[in-house]
CSV table of C-alpha atoms and ligand atoms in Angstrom, one decimal:
chain,number,residue,atom,x,y,z
N,1,MET,CA,-42.6,-167.8,91.5
N,2,LYS,CA,-43.7,-170.7,89.3
N,3,LYS,CA,-45.8,-169.8,86.2
N,4,ARG,CA,-49.3,-171.1,86.5
N,5,VAL,CA,-51.3,-173.2,84.1
N,6,LEU,CA,-55.1,-173.7,84.0
N,7,SER,CA,-57.3,-175.9,81.9
N,8,GLY,CA,-60.6,-177.6,81.9
N,9,ILE,CA,-63.1,-179.7,80.0
N,10,ARG,CA,-66.8,-179.6,80.1
N,11,ALA,CA,-68.7,-182.6,81.6
N,12,THR,CA,-70.5,-183.5,78.4
N,13,GLY,CA,-69.3,-187.1,78.0
N,14,ARG,CA,-66.2,-189.4,78.1
N,15,LEU,CA,-63.1,-188.0,76.4
N,16,HIS,CA,-62.2,-188.9,72.9
N,17,LEU,CA,-58.8,-188.8,71.0
N,18,GLY,CA,-59.4,-185.2,70.0
N,19,ASN,CA,-59.7,-184.1,73.7
N,20,TYR,CA,-56.7,-186.3,74.6
N,21,LEU,CA,-54.4,-185.1,71.9
N,22,GLY,CA,-55.6,-181.5,71.8
N,23,ALA,CA,-56.0,-180.8,75.6
N,24,VAL,CA,-54.9,-183.6,77.9
N,25,LYS,CA,-51.5,-184.3,76.3
N,26,GLY,CA,-50.7,-180.6,76.8
N,27,MET,CA,-51.9,-180.7,80.5
N,28,LEU,CA,-49.6,-183.7,81.1
N,29,GLU,CA,-46.6,-182.0,79.5
N,30,LEU,CA,-47.0,-178.9,81.7
N,31,GLN,CA,-47.8,-180.9,84.8
N,32,ASN,CA,-44.5,-182.8,84.4
N,33,ASN,CA,-42.5,-179.6,83.9
N,34,PRO,CA,-41.4,-178.4,87.4
N,35,GLU,CA,-41.4,-174.8,86.1
N,36,TYR,CA,-45.2,-174.8,86.2
N,37,GLU,CA,-47.8,-175.0,88.9
N,38,THR,CA,-50.9,-176.6,87.3
N,39,PHE,CA,-54.6,-176.3,88.0
N,40,TYR,CA,-56.9,-178.7,86.1
N,41,MET,CA,-60.7,-178.8,86.5
N,42,VAL,CA,-64.0,-180.3,85.2
N,43,ALA,CA,-65.9,-177.2,83.8
N,44,ASP,CA,-69.3,-178.2,85.3
N,45,LEU,CA,-70.6,-174.7,85.2
N,46,HIS,CA,-69.9,-174.3,81.5
N,47,THR,CA,-71.7,-177.5,80.9
N,48,LEU,CA,-75.0,-175.9,82.1
N,49,THR,CA,-75.0,-173.5,79.1
N,50,THR,CA,-76.3,-176.2,76.8
N,51,PRO,CA,-79.0,-178.7,77.4
N,52,PHE,CA,-78.0,-181.3,80.0
N,53,GLU,CA,-79.5,-184.1,82.2
N,54,THR,CA,-79.6,-183.3,85.9
N,55,LYS,CA,-80.0,-187.1,86.7
N,56,ASP,CA,-76.5,-188.2,85.5
N,57,PHE,CA,-74.7,-184.9,85.9
N,58,GLN,CA,-72.6,-186.1,88.9
N,59,SER,CA,-71.5,-189.2,87.0
N,60,LYS,CA,-70.6,-187.2,84.0
N,61,ILE,CA,-68.4,-185.0,86.1
N,62,LYS,CA,-66.8,-188.2,87.6
N,63,ASP,CA,-66.2,-189.5,84.1
N,64,ILE,CA,-64.0,-186.6,83.2
N,65,VAL,CA,-62.2,-186.9,86.5
N,66,LEU,CA,-61.5,-190.7,85.9
N,67,ASP,CA,-60.5,-190.0,82.3
N,68,TYR,CA,-58.1,-187.3,83.5
N,69,LEU,CA,-56.5,-189.5,86.1
N,70,SER,CA,-56.3,-192.5,84.0
N,71,ALA,CA,-54.7,-190.6,81.1
N,72,GLY,CA,-51.9,-189.6,83.7
N,73,LEU,CA,-52.9,-186.5,85.5
N,74,ASP,CA,-51.1,-186.8,88.9
N,75,PRO,CA,-52.8,-185.2,91.9
N,76,GLU,CA,-49.3,-185.0,93.4
N,77,LYS,CA,-48.2,-182.7,90.6
N,78,CYS,CA,-51.5,-180.8,89.8
N,79,ALA,CA,-54.5,-179.4,91.7
N,80,LEU,CA,-57.5,-181.3,90.3
N,81,PHE,CA,-60.9,-180.0,91.1
N,82,VAL,CA,-64.5,-179.3,90.0
N,83,GLN,CA,-65.0,-175.7,88.7
N,84,SER,CA,-68.2,-175.0,90.7
N,85,HIS,CA,-66.4,-175.9,94.0
N,86,ILE,CA,-64.4,-172.7,93.8
N,87,LYS,CA,-66.9,-170.1,95.0
N,88,GLU,CA,-64.7,-167.1,94.1
N,89,LEU,CA,-65.1,-167.9,90.5
N,90,LEU,CA,-68.7,-166.6,90.0
N,91,GLU,CA,-67.8,-163.4,91.9
N,92,LEU,CA,-64.9,-162.7,89.6
N,93,THR,CA,-67.1,-163.6,86.6
N,94,TYR,CA,-69.6,-161.0,87.6
N,95,LEU,CA,-66.9,-158.4,88.1
N,96,PHE,CA,-65.4,-159.1,84.7
N,97,SER,CA,-68.7,-159.1,82.9
N,98,THR,CA,-69.1,-155.4,83.8
N,99,GLN,CA,-66.1,-154.8,81.5
N,100,VAL,CA,-67.2,-156.7,78.5
N,101,THR,CA,-69.7,-155.5,76.0
N,102,VAL,CA,-72.7,-157.6,74.7
N,103,ALA,CA,-71.8,-156.7,71.1
N,104,ARG,CA,-68.3,-158.3,71.6
N,105,MET,CA,-69.8,-161.5,73.0
N,106,GLN,CA,-72.3,-161.8,70.2
N,107,HIS,CA,-69.5,-161.9,67.6
N,108,ILE,CA,-67.6,-164.9,69.1
N,109,PRO,CA,-67.7,-167.8,66.5
N,110,THR,CA,-68.5,-170.4,69.2
N,111,PHE,CA,-71.6,-168.4,70.3
N,112,LYS,CA,-72.8,-168.3,66.8
N,113,GLU,CA,-72.4,-171.9,66.3
N,114,LYS,CA,-74.2,-172.7,69.6
N,115,ILE,CA,-77.1,-170.5,68.6
N,116,LYS,CA,-77.4,-172.5,65.4
N,117,GLN,CA,-77.1,-175.9,67.2
N,118,TYR,CA,-79.5,-175.0,70.0
N,119,PRO,CA,-81.8,-172.1,68.7
N,120,LYS,CA,-84.2,-172.6,71.6
N,121,ASN,CA,-81.6,-172.3,74.2
N,122,VAL,CA,-79.9,-169.0,73.8
N,123,ASN,CA,-79.5,-168.2,77.3
N,124,VAL,CA,-77.6,-165.4,79.0
N,125,ALA,CA,-75.0,-167.8,80.4
N,126,LEU,CA,-74.2,-168.9,76.9
N,127,LEU,CA,-73.4,-165.3,75.9
N,128,ASN,CA,-71.3,-165.0,79.1
N,129,TYR,CA,-69.5,-168.3,78.4
N,130,PRO,CA,-66.2,-166.7,77.5
N,131,VAL,CA,-66.3,-164.3,80.5
N,132,LEU,CA,-66.7,-167.3,82.9
N,133,MET,CA,-63.7,-168.9,81.1
N,134,ALA,CA,-61.7,-165.7,81.4
N,135,ALA,CA,-62.4,-165.8,85.1
N,136,ASP,CA,-61.3,-169.5,85.3
N,137,ILE,CA,-58.0,-168.6,83.8
N,138,LEU,CA,-57.3,-165.2,85.4
N,139,LEU,CA,-58.4,-166.3,88.9
N,140,TYR,CA,-55.1,-168.3,88.9
N,141,LYS,CA,-53.3,-165.7,86.9
N,142,ALA,CA,-52.5,-168.5,84.5
N,143,THR,CA,-50.1,-167.8,81.6
N,144,PHE,CA,-50.6,-171.0,79.7
N,145,VAL,CA,-53.8,-172.8,78.8
N,146,PRO,CA,-53.6,-176.2,77.2
N,147,VAL,CA,-56.7,-176.5,75.0
N,148,GLY,CA,-57.5,-177.3,71.3
N,149,ILE,CA,-57.5,-174.7,68.5
N,150,ASP,CA,-61.2,-174.3,68.8
N,151,GLN,CA,-60.8,-172.5,72.1
N,152,GLU,CA,-58.6,-169.6,70.6
N,153,PRO,CA,-61.5,-167.1,70.4
N,154,HIS,CA,-62.2,-167.6,74.1
N,155,LEU,CA,-58.5,-167.1,74.9
N,156,GLU,CA,-58.6,-163.9,73.0
N,157,ILE,CA,-61.4,-162.6,75.3
N,158,ALA,CA,-59.4,-163.7,78.4
N,159,ARG,CA,-56.5,-161.5,77.1
N,160,GLU,CA,-58.7,-158.6,76.4
N,161,VAL,CA,-60.2,-158.8,79.9
N,162,ALA,CA,-56.7,-159.0,81.4
N,163,ARG,CA,-55.6,-156.0,79.4
N,164,LYS,CA,-58.7,-153.9,80.3
N,165,MET,CA,-58.5,-154.7,84.0
N,166,ASN,CA,-54.8,-153.9,84.1
N,167,GLU,CA,-55.3,-150.6,82.3
N,168,LYS,CA,-58.4,-149.5,84.1
N,169,PHE,CA,-57.8,-150.8,87.6
N,170,GLY,CA,-54.1,-151.4,87.8
N,171,THR,CA,-54.3,-155.2,88.3
N,172,ASP,CA,-51.4,-157.4,87.2
N,173,PHE,CA,-53.1,-160.1,85.1
N,174,PRO,CA,-50.8,-161.9,82.6
N,175,GLU,CA,-52.3,-162.3,79.1
N,176,PRO,CA,-52.8,-166.0,78.8
N,177,LYS,CA,-51.6,-168.0,75.8
N,178,ARG,CA,-52.8,-171.2,74.4
N,179,PHE,CA,-50.3,-174.1,75.1
N,180,ILE,CA,-50.2,-175.7,71.6
N,181,THR,CA,-49.9,-179.4,71.1
N,182,LYS,CA,-49.3,-181.4,67.9
N,183,GLY,CA,-52.9,-182.6,68.0
N,184,ASP,CA,-54.6,-179.4,68.5
N,185,TYR,CA,-57.1,-180.2,65.7
N,186,VAL,CA,-57.9,-183.8,65.3
N,187,PRO,CA,-60.3,-184.3,62.4
N,188,SER,CA,-63.6,-186.4,62.5
N,189,LEU,CA,-63.8,-190.0,61.6
N,190,THR,CA,-66.7,-189.0,59.3
N,191,GLY,CA,-64.2,-186.9,57.3
N,192,GLU,CA,-66.0,-183.7,58.0
N,193,GLY,CA,-65.1,-181.2,60.6
N,194,LYS,CA,-63.4,-182.1,63.8
N,195,MET,CA,-63.7,-185.0,66.2
N,196,SER,CA,-66.4,-183.9,68.7
N,197,LYS,CA,-68.4,-185.5,71.5
N,198,SER,CA,-71.6,-184.0,70.0
N,199,ILE,CA,-71.2,-185.4,66.5
N,200,SER,CA,-72.1,-189.1,66.4
N,201,GLY,CA,-69.7,-191.3,64.7
N,202,SER,CA,-67.0,-188.8,64.7
N,203,SER,CA,-64.8,-190.1,67.5
N,204,ILE,CA,-62.9,-192.8,69.3
N,205,LEU,CA,-63.2,-192.7,73.0
N,206,LEU,CA,-60.4,-193.3,75.5
N,207,THR,CA,-62.5,-196.2,76.9
N,208,ASP,CA,-63.2,-198.0,73.6
N,209,SER,CA,-62.2,-201.6,73.2
N,210,LEU,CA,-60.1,-202.8,70.3
N,211,GLU,CA,-63.3,-204.2,68.7
N,212,THR,CA,-65.1,-200.8,69.0
N,213,ILE,CA,-62.1,-199.1,67.7
N,214,LYS,CA,-62.1,-201.4,64.6
N,215,GLU,CA,-65.8,-200.9,64.2
N,216,ARG,CA,-65.4,-197.1,64.3
N,217,LEU,CA,-62.6,-197.0,61.9
N,218,ALA,CA,-64.4,-199.4,59.5
N,219,LYS,CA,-67.0,-196.6,59.0
N,220,THR,CA,-64.5,-194.0,58.0
N,221,PRO,CA,-65.1,-193.2,54.3
N,222,THR,CA,-62.2,-193.8,52.0
N,223,ASP,CA,-61.5,-193.7,48.2
N,224,LEU,CA,-59.9,-196.0,45.7
N,225,GLY,CA,-56.5,-195.7,47.6
N,226,LYS,CA,-54.7,-194.3,44.7
N,227,GLY,CA,-54.4,-190.9,42.9
N,228,ASP,CA,-52.1,-188.2,41.9
N,229,LYS,CA,-52.6,-186.1,45.0
N,230,VAL,CA,-52.9,-187.2,48.6
N,231,PRO,CA,-56.3,-185.9,49.9
N,232,ASP,CA,-55.8,-183.1,52.6
N,233,SER,CA,-59.5,-183.4,53.7
N,234,GLY,CA,-62.1,-186.0,54.2
N,235,GLY,CA,-61.8,-189.6,55.7
N,236,VAL,CA,-58.5,-190.4,54.1
N,237,ASN,CA,-56.9,-187.4,55.7
N,238,THR,CA,-58.4,-188.3,59.1
N,239,LEU,CA,-56.9,-191.8,58.8
N,240,LEU,CA,-53.5,-190.4,57.8
N,241,THR,CA,-53.5,-187.9,60.6
N,242,LEU,CA,-54.3,-190.7,63.1
N,243,VAL,CA,-51.5,-192.8,61.6
N,244,GLU,CA,-49.1,-189.9,62.2
N,245,PHE,CA,-50.1,-189.6,65.8
N,246,PHE,CA,-50.2,-193.2,66.7
N,247,GLU,CA,-47.7,-194.8,64.4
N,248,GLY,CA,-45.4,-192.0,63.5
N,249,LYS,CA,-44.5,-189.6,60.7
N,250,ASP,CA,-42.4,-192.1,58.7
N,251,LYS,CA,-45.5,-194.5,58.6
N,252,ARG,CA,-47.7,-191.7,57.2
N,253,GLU,CA,-45.1,-190.8,54.7
N,254,ASN,CA,-44.9,-194.4,53.5
N,255,TYR,CA,-48.7,-194.5,53.1
N,256,GLU,CA,-48.5,-191.3,51.1
N,257,LYS,CA,-46.0,-192.7,48.7
N,258,ASP,CA,-48.2,-195.8,48.3
N,259,TYR,CA,-51.1,-193.6,47.5
N,260,LEU,CA,-49.2,-191.9,44.7
N,261,LYS,CA,-47.8,-195.3,43.3
N,262,ASP,CA,-49.1,-198.7,44.1
N,263,GLY,CA,-52.1,-197.7,46.1
N,264,ILE,CA,-53.1,-198.1,49.8
N,265,LYS,CA,-55.0,-201.1,51.1
N,266,TYR,CA,-57.3,-199.4,53.5
N,267,SER,CA,-58.4,-202.7,55.3
N,268,SER,CA,-54.8,-203.3,56.5
N,269,LEU,CA,-54.2,-199.7,57.3
N,270,LYS,CA,-57.3,-199.6,59.5
N,271,GLU,CA,-56.4,-202.9,61.1
N,272,GLU,CA,-52.8,-201.7,62.0
N,273,LEU,CA,-54.1,-198.2,63.1
N,274,ALA,CA,-56.7,-199.8,65.4
N,275,GLU,CA,-54.0,-201.9,67.0
N,276,ALA,CA,-51.7,-198.9,67.4
N,277,ILE,CA,-54.5,-196.7,69.0
N,278,TYR,CA,-55.5,-199.5,71.4
N,279,LYS,CA,-51.9,-200.0,72.4
N,280,GLU,CA,-51.9,-196.5,73.7
N,281,LEU,CA,-55.3,-196.7,75.3
N,282,LYS,CA,-54.9,-200.1,77.0
N,283,PRO,CA,-52.9,-198.9,80.0
N,284,ILE,CA,-55.2,-195.9,80.3
N,285,GLN,CA,-58.2,-198.3,80.5
N,286,GLU,CA,-56.4,-200.5,83.0
N,287,ARG,CA,-55.8,-197.4,85.3
N,288,ARG,CA,-59.4,-196.4,84.9
N,289,ALA,CA,-60.7,-199.8,86.0
N,290,LYS,CA,-58.7,-199.6,89.2
N,291,LEU,CA,-59.8,-196.0,89.8
N,292,GLU,CA,-63.5,-196.7,89.3
N,293,ARG,CA,-63.3,-199.1,92.3
N,294,ASP,CA,-62.1,-196.3,94.6
N,295,PRO,CA,-64.6,-193.4,94.7
N,296,GLU,CA,-63.3,-192.3,98.2
N,297,TYR,CA,-59.8,-191.7,96.7
N,298,ILE,CA,-61.5,-189.6,93.9
N,299,GLU,CA,-63.4,-187.5,96.6
N,300,LYS,CA,-60.2,-187.1,98.6
N,301,ILE,CA,-58.1,-185.7,95.7
N,302,LEU,CA,-60.9,-183.4,94.6
N,303,LYS,CA,-61.2,-181.9,98.0
N,304,GLU,CA,-57.4,-181.4,98.2
N,305,GLY,CA,-57.5,-179.8,94.7
N,306,SER,CA,-60.2,-177.5,95.8
N,307,LEU,CA,-58.4,-176.3,98.8
N,308,LYS,CA,-55.2,-175.6,96.7
N,309,ALA,CA,-57.2,-173.7,94.1
N,310,THR,CA,-59.4,-171.8,96.6
N,311,LYS,CA,-56.2,-170.4,98.3
N,312,VAL,CA,-54.9,-168.8,95.1
N,313,ALA,CA,-58.5,-167.8,94.0
N,314,SER,CA,-59.3,-166.0,97.2
N,315,GLU,CA,-56.1,-163.9,97.0
N,316,THR,CA,-56.8,-162.8,93.3
N,317,LEU,CA,-60.5,-162.0,94.1
N,318,LEU,CA,-59.5,-159.8,97.0
N,319,GLU,CA,-56.9,-158.0,94.8
N,320,VAL,CA,-59.6,-157.4,92.3
N,321,LYS,CA,-62.2,-156.1,94.8
N,322,LYS,CA,-59.7,-153.8,96.3
N,323,ALA,CA,-58.6,-152.5,92.8
N,324,MET,CA,-62.3,-151.9,91.8
N,325,GLY,CA,-63.0,-150.1,95.1
N,326,LEU,CA,-65.3,-152.6,96.5
N,327,VAL,CA,-63.3,-153.1,99.7
B,401,ADP,P1,-66.1,-181.6,72.1
B,401,ADP,O1,-66.0,-180.6,71.0
B,401,ADP,O2,-65.9,-182.9,71.8
B,401,ADP,O3,-67.4,-181.3,72.9
B,401,ADP,P2,-64.9,-180.0,74.2
B,401,ADP,O4,-65.5,-178.9,73.6
B,401,ADP,O5,-65.4,-180.6,75.5
B,401,ADP,O6,-65.0,-181.2,73.1
B,401,ADP,O7,-63.3,-179.9,74.3
B,401,ADP,C1,-62.5,-180.2,75.4
B,401,ADP,C2,-61.1,-179.9,75.0
B,401,ADP,O8,-60.7,-180.7,73.9
B,401,ADP,C3,-60.9,-178.6,74.6
B,401,ADP,O9,-59.6,-178.1,74.9
B,401,ADP,C4,-60.9,-178.6,73.0
B,401,ADP,O10,-60.2,-177.6,72.3
B,401,ADP,C5,-60.3,-180.0,72.9
B,401,ADP,N1,-60.7,-180.6,71.7
B,401,ADP,C6,-62.0,-181.0,71.4
B,401,ADP,N2,-62.1,-181.6,70.2
B,401,ADP,C7,-60.9,-181.5,69.7
B,401,ADP,C8,-60.3,-182.0,68.4
B,401,ADP,N3,-61.1,-182.6,67.5
B,401,ADP,N4,-59.0,-181.8,68.2
B,401,ADP,C9,-58.2,-181.3,69.1
B,401,ADP,N5,-58.7,-180.8,70.3
B,401,ADP,C10,-60.0,-180.9,70.6
B,402,LIG,N1,-64.5,-174.0,77.1
B,402,LIG,C1,-63.7,-175.2,77.3
B,402,LIG,C2,-64.1,-176.3,76.4
B,402,LIG,O1,-65.2,-176.3,75.8
B,402,LIG,C3,-63.7,-175.7,78.7
B,402,LIG,C4,-63.2,-174.6,79.7
B,402,LIG,C5,-63.8,-173.9,80.6
B,402,LIG,C6,-61.8,-174.2,79.8
B,402,LIG,N2,-63.1,-173.1,81.2
B,402,LIG,C7,-61.8,-173.3,80.8
B,402,LIG,C8,-60.7,-174.6,79.1
B,402,LIG,C9,-60.6,-172.6,81.2
B,402,LIG,C10,-59.5,-173.9,79.5
B,402,LIG,C11,-59.5,-173.0,80.5
B,402,LIG,O2,-63.5,-177.3,76.2
């Protein structure tokens, strides 16, 4: 039997280079490897744990689907669906939540961050976020999960749940591992923290034009361009990291040599980098433009993806219910 893979992204806005390099690239690699059966979704239920707009929720969901497909997810190779369409998921989430302590959930770093970010919105679903994610993954008995490094604490919970269920109820869940890509931590354009949808000015979107990319890079803070140690944090580090991803390791090393010797001219570095990023994004944007004109096609593949996912999900749920003595 093929090994299974599951991943998802919340519907909080269009994808940026961090999402692309940290998650989507890994999703593509596994989709194209015939040893794996891949399940990819839009995590709409997880989106509800932080403040959201009802009005444009559907279009936010479609945005992720469009970004996925234009980046190369192929519905012939993977099942593509919307998380909430799989009814079995919430039942499994409830069953798993009986096996996880409140204290364990309160110690998850992402929960602590979200409490700080939204102190007036500390809802029960936020606390249960990792349990829903564990159910997402284990519903398909996935062994690999392509996500960025920030999701590691959630994967740890999924492994703990798998272990506990297997020990206590004799189920056969695998312990899922993160599928690691080179870009699993893309730093922010602001020079502080990671590139993120929720930090303004931190990211470049897959849909950005060349002009916008240039404008965004122009704002990245730099230094004199010269010194006796190449910075390993801040704006210069972000630029060099992006150079490595889009122009290659050699190019980065050349800039590093320049930094230690004659100095870097940031205006030309940014110009070249913008061109290199846009070169990779252009075909993605062209595919997106076509897909945007075909909403029926999108509906059709989501329906097919749901059917495929539901088949696996219903088998797993029945196994768990039997194992727990519910049926
Ligand atoms: P954001 O932090 O921008 O809201 P999400 O939390 O929706 O992004 O993340 C979606 C996926 O993209 C996850 O797998 C996450 O690990 C990955 N990801 C997000 N930001 C980055 C980043 N800066 N570098 C690498 N991967 C990232
Ligand atoms: N928590 C993930 C994020 O913020 C989204 C997600 C939900 C997910 N369920 C998942 C990722 C299952 C991988 C597997 O990006």
